[in-house]
Short mmCIF file of C-alpha atoms in Angstrom, two decimals:
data_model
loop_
_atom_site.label_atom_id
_atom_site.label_comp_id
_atom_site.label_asym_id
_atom_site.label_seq_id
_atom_site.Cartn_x
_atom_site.Cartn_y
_atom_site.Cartn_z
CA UNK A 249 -45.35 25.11 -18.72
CA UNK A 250 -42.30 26.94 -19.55
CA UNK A 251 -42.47 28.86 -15.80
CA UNK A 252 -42.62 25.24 -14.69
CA UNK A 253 -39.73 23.78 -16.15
CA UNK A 254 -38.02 27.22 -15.79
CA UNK A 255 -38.13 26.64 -11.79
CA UNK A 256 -37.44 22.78 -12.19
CA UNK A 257 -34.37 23.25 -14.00
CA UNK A 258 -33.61 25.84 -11.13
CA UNK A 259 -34.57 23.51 -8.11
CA UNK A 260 -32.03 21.18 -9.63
CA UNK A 261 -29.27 23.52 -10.33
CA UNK A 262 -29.58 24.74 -6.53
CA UNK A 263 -29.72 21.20 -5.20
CA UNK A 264 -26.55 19.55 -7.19
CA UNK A 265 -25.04 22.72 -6.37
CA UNK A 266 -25.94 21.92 -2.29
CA UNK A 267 -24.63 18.32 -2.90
CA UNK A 268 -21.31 19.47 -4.75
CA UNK A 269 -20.67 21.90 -1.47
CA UNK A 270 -20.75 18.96 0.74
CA UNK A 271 -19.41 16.41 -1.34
CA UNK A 272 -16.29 19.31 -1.50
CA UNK A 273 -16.25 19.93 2.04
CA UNK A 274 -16.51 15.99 3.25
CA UNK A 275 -12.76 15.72 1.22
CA UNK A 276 -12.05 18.13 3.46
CA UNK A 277 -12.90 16.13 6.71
CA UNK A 278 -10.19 15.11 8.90
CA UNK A 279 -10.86 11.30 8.60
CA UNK A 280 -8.69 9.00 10.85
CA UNK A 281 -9.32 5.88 9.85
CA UNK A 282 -6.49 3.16 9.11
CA UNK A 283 -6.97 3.89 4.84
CA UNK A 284 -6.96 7.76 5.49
CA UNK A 285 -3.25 7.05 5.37
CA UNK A 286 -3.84 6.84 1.91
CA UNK A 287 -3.93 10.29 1.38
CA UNK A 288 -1.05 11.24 3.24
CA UNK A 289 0.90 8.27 1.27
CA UNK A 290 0.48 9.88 -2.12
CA UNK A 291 1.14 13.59 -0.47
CA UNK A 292 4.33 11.94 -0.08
CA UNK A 293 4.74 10.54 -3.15
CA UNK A 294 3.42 14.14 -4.96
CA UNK A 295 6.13 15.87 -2.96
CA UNK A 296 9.34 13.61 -3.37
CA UNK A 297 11.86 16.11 -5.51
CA UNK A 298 14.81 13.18 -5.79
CA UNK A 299 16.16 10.04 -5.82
CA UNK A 300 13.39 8.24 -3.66
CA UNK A 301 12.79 4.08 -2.61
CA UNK A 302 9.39 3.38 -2.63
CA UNK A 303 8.54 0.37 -0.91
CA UNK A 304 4.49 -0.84 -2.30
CA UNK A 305 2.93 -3.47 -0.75
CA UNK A 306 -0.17 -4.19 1.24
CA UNK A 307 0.32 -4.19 4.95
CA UNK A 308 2.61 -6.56 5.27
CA UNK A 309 4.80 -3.37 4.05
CA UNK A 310 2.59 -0.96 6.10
CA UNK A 311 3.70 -2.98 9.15
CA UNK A 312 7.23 -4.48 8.29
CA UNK A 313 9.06 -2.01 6.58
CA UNK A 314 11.40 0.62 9.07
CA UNK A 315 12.15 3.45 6.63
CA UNK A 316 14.47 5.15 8.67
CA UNK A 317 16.59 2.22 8.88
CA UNK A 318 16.29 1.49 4.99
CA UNK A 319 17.06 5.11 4.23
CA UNK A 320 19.90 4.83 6.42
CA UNK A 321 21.81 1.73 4.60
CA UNK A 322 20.63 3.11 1.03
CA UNK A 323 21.54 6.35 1.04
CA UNK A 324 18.27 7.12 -0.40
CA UNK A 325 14.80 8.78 1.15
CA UNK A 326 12.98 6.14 1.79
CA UNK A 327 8.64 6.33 1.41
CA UNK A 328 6.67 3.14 2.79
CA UNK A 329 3.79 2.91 0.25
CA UNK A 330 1.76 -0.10 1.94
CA UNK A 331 -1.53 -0.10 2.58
CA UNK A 332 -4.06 -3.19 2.45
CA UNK A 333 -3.37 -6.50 0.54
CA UNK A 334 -7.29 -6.31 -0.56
CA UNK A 335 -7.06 -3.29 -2.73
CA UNK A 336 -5.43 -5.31 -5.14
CA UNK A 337 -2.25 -5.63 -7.15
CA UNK A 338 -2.92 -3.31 -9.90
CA UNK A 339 -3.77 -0.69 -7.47
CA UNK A 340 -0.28 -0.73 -6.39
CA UNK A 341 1.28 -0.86 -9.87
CA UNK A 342 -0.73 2.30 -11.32
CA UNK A 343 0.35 4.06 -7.96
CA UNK A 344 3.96 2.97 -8.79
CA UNK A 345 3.56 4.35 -12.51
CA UNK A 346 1.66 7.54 -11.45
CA UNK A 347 4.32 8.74 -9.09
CA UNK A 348 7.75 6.87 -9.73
CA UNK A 349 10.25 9.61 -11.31
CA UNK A 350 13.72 9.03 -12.96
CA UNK A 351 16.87 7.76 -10.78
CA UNK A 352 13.73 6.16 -8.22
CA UNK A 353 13.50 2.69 -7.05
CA UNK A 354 10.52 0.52 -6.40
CA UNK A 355 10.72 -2.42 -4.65
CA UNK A 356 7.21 -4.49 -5.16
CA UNK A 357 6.39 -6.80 -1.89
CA UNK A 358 2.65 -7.73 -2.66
CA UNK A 359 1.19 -10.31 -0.47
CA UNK A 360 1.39 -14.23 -1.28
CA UNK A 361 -2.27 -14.09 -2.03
CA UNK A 362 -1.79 -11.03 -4.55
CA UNK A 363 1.17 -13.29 -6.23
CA UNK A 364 -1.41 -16.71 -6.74
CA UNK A 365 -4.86 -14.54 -8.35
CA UNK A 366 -5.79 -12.19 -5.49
CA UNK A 367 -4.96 -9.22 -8.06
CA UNK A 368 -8.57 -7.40 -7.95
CA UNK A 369 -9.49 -5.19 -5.07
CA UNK A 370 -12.41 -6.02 -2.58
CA UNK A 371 -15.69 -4.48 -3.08
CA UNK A 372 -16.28 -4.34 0.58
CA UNK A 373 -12.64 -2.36 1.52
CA UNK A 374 -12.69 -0.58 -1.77
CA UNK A 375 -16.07 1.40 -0.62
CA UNK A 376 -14.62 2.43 2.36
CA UNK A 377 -11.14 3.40 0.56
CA UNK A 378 -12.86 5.95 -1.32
CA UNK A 379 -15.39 6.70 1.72
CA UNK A 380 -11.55 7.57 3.83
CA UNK A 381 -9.54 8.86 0.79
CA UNK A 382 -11.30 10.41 -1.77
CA UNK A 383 -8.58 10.42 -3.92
CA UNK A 384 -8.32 6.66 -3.95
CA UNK A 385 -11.02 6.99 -6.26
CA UNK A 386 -9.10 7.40 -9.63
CA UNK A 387 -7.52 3.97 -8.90
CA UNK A 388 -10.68 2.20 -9.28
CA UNK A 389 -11.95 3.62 -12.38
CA UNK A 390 -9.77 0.73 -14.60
CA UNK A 391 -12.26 -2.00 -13.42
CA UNK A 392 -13.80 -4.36 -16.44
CA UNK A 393 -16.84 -3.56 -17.54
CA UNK A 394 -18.96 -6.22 -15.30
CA UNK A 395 -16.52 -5.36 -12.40
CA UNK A 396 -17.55 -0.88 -12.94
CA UNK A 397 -21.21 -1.93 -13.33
CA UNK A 398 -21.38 -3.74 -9.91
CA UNK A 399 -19.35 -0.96 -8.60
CA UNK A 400 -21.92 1.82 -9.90
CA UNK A 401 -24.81 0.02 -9.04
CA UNK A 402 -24.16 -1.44 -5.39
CA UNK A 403 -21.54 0.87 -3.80
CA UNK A 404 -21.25 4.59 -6.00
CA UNK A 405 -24.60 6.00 -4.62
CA UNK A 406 -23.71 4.82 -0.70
CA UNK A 407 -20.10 6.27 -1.11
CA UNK A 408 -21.49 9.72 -2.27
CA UNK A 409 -24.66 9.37 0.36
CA UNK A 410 -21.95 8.71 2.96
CA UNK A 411 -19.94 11.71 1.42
CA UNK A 412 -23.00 14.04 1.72
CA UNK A 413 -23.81 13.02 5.28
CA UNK A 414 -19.74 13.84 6.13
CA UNK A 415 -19.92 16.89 4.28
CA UNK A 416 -23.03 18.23 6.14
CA UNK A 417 -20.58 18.20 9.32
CA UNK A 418 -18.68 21.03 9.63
CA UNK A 419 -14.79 19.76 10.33
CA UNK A 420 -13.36 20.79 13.52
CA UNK A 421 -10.06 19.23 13.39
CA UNK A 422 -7.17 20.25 11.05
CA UNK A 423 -6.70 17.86 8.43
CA UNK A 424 -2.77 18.19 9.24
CA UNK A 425 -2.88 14.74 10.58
CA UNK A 426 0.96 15.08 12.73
CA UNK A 427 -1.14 18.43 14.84
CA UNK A 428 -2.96 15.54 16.94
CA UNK A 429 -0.41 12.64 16.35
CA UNK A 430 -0.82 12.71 20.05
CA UNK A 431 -4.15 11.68 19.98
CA UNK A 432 -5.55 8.63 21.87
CA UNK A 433 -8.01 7.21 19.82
CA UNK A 434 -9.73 3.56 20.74
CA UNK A 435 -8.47 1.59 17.59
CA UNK A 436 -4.65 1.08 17.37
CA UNK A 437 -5.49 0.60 13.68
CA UNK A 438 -5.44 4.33 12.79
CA UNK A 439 -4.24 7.13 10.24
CA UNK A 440 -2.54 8.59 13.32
CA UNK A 441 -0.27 6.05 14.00
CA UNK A 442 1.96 6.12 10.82
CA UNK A 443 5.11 7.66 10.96
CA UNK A 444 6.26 10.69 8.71
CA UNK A 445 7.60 7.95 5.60
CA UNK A 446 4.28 6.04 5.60
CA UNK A 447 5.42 3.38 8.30
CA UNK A 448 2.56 2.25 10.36
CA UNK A 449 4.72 2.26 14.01
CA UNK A 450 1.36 1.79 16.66
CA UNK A 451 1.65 -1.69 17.19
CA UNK A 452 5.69 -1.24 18.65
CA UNK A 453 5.37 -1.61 22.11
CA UNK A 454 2.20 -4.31 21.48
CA UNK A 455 4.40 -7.57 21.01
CA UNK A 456 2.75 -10.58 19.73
CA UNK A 457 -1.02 -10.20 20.43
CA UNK A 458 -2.36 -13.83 17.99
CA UNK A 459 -1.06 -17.25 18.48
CA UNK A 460 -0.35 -16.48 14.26
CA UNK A 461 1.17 -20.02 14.45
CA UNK A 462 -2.46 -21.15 14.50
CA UNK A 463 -3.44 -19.33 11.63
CA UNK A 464 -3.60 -21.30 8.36
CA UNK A 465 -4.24 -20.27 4.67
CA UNK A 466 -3.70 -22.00 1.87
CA UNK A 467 -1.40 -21.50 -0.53
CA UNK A 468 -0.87 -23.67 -4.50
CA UNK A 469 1.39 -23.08 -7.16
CA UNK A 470 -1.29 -22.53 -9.94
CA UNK A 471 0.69 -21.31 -12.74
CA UNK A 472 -2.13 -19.50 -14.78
CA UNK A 473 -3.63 -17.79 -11.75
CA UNK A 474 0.22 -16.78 -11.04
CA UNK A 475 0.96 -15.60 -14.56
CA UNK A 476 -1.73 -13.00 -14.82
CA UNK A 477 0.06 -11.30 -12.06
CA UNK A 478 3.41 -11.69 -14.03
CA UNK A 479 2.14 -9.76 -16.65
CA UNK A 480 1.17 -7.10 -14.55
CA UNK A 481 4.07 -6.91 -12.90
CA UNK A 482 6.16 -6.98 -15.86
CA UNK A 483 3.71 -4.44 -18.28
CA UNK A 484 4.54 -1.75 -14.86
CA UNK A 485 8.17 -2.55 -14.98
CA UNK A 486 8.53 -2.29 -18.75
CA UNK A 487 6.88 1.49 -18.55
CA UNK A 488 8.64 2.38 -15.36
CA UNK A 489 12.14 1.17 -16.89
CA UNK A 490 11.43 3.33 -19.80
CA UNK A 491 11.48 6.23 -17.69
CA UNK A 492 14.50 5.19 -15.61
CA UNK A 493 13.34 3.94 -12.82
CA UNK A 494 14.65 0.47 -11.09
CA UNK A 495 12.18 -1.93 -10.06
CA UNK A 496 12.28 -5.28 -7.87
CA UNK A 497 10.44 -8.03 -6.02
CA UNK A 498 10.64 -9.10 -2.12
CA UNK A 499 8.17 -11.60 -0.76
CA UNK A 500 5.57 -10.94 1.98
CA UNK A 501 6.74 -12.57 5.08
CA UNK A 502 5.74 -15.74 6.43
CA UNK A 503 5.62 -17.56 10.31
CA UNK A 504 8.05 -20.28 9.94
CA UNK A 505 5.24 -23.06 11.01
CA UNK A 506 3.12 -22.23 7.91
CA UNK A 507 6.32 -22.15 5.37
CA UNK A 508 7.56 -25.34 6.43
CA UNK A 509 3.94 -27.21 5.77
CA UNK A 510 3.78 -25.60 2.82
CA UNK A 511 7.84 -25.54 1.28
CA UNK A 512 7.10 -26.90 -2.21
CA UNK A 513 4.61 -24.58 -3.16
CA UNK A 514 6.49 -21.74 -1.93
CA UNK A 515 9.52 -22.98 -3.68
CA UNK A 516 7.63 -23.33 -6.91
CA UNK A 517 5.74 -19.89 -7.00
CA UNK A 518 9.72 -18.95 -6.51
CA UNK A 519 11.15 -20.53 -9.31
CA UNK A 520 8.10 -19.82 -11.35
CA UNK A 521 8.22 -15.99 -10.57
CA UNK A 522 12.44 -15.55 -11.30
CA UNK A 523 12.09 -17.56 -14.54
CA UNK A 524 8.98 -15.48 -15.85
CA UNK A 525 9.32 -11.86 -14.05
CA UNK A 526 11.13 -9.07 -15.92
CA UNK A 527 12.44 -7.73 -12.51
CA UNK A 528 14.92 -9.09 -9.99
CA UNK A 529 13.80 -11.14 -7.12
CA UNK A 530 15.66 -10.19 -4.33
CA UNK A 531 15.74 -13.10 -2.16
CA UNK A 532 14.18 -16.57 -1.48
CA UNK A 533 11.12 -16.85 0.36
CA UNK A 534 12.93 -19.28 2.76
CA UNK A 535 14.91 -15.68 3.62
CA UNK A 536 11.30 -14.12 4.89
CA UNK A 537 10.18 -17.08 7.14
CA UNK A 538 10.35 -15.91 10.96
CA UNK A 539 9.23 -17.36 14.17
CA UNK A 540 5.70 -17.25 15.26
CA UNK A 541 6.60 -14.54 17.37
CA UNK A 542 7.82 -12.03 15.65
CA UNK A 543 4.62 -11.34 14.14
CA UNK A 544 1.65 -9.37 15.81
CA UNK A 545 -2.05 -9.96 15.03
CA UNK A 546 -1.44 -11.91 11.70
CA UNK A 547 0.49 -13.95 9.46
CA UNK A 548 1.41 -10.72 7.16
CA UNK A 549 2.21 -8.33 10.01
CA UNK A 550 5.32 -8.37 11.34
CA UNK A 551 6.07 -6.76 15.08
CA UNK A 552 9.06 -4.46 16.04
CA UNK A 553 11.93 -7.37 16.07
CA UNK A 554 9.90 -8.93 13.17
CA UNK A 555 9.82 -5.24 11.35
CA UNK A 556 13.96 -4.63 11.92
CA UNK A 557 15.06 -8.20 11.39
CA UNK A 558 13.12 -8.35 7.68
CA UNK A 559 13.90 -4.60 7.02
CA UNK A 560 18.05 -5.25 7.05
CA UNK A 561 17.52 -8.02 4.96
CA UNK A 562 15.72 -6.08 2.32
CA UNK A 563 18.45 -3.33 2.79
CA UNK A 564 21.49 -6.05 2.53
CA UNK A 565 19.39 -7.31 -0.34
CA UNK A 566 19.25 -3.84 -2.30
CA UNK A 567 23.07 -3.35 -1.42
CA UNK A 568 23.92 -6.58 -3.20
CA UNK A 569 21.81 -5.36 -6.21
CA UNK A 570 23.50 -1.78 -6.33
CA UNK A 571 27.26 -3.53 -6.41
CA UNK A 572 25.90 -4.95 -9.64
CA UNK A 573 25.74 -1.36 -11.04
CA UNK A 574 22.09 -0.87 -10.87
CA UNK A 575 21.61 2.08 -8.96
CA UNK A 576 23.98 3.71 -5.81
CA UNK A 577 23.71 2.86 -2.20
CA UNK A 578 25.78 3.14 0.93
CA UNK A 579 27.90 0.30 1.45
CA UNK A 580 27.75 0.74 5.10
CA UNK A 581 25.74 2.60 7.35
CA UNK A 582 28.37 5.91 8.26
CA UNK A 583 28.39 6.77 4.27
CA UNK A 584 25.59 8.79 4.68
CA UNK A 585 26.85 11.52 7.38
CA UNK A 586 30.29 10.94 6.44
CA UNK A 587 29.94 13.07 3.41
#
């Protein structure tokens, strides 16, 4: 008996030590899928040694933020944290507290949706975050207790079977991602086409490619649902402040069509949010309404003159906010090489 469960315990030793080695060398694979980015997002974020603007949004931010042109007005590096809308608000927030430092500034810009209840990640997209970027995973260990239960028992064993399968593939790329930033892959949605600061720059030369005046969704003033994300917001801002670091709103941007049918509730989730948030809202969300066409493939992802056109507003936005003493930026464009 003892001979048996001497060789048992060793069968099992040998075989979690087989599954560690892959699981270990699958975060090694180069993955190049649209949330890959992930990992090169918080690389960024790990690195950053001074005064930095992070921007932290879903893709609305991923698609409509120009970094270079931001970095250029604020006299500040500039990292584009944006992602996906579905991972949720708090996802954002604990990134925001994990890597913010002293003298940074955050500027918040979740989606409408993540503003009126939409504050918990998606089962579905948070599987494949952690699939993509393994170290995504730490971000969804703060679920409740029903949420971490559904998580463990539907998704945790296919994300480390899917893990094992990657890890039994030895990797024949570099995981330097910018060594094949070249590539032509089939989906325009991809970790290769995100610039060095995070901005996701594939869809420039693509236009307008959905009639997004088409597209619908609604959206209510429902102050409770709304309020739970105030107190998110405001419980990150409160810890960030503490260790001197600014943080502010912007709004998601919207196709003029839909923000016209749908003024009063956008005017009341306004008022609502600058009367209960502990952070500056830095403009109206009549300020972030664009034609149809200045949008790509949906209502949250702005094209190139879409991207520019909202990205010097932000900028003019965060100028206005710095001549109030809160933090330094260039009051015009030449500061920056002129010193």
């Amino acid at each position: 008996m003892r001979t048996f469960i001497r060789n048992a315990s060793l069968f099992c030793a040998i075989q979690l030590v087989i599954g560690g080695a892959f699981v270990l060398n699958a975060t090694r694979q180069p993955q190049y899928g649209f949330m890959a980015a992930f990992e090169d997002k918080i690389r960024l974020l790990h690195e950053h040694d001074e005064p930095t603007l992070i921007v932290l949004g879903g893709s609305n931010v991923a698609f409509g933020i120009d970094s270079p042109t931001l970095q250029q007005h604020c006299d500040m590096q500039v990292i584009n944290g944006g992602l996906h809308a579905a991972l949720g608000l708090q996802f954002y927030l604990d990134v925001a507290c994990d890597y913010a430092r002293e003298g940074d500034v955050i500027v918040l810009v979740p989606e409408w949706m993540l503003l009126t209840g939409g504050t918990r990640p998606d089962p579905e997209l948070r599987q494949s975050m952690v699939q993509e970027s393994p170290s995504s995973w730490r971000y969804f260990c703060n679920l409740s207790g029903d949420e971490l239960k559904k998580f463990v028992d539907d998704q945790a064993f296919s994300v480390l079977a899917g893990l094992v399968q990657a890890g039994s593939e030895m990797p024949t790329e570099s995981r330097d991602l910018h060594k094949f930033e070249q590539a032509q892959l089939p989906d325009a949605y991809s970790r290769l086409k995100f610039n060095l600061q995070g901005d996701f720059v594939g869809h420039h030369q693509l236009g307008t490619t959905k009639d997004v005046a088409k597209m619908n969704g609604d959206v209510s003033c429902k102050p409770a649902k709304i309020m739970k994300s105030v107190v998110q917001i405001n419980a990150c801002a409160e810890a960030l402040r503490a260790r001197g670091v600014e943080v502010y709103l912007a709004y998601c941007p919207v196709p003029t069509p839909h923000y016209e049918k749908h003024q009063a509730a956008y005017d009341s989730i306004h008022e609502l949010l600058v009367k209960q948030l502990d952070v500056a809202v830095l403009h109206h969300p009549a300020q972030v309404k664009y034609p149809a066409d200045y949008f790509y493939d949906s209502v949250c992802h702005l094209n190139l003159t879409g991207k520019m056109t909202r990205t010097e507003l932000v900028a003019q936005s965060l100028v206005a906010q710095s001549r109030q003493g809160k933090f330094h930026v260039a009051t015009k464009p030449s500061e920056r090489t002129s010193r």
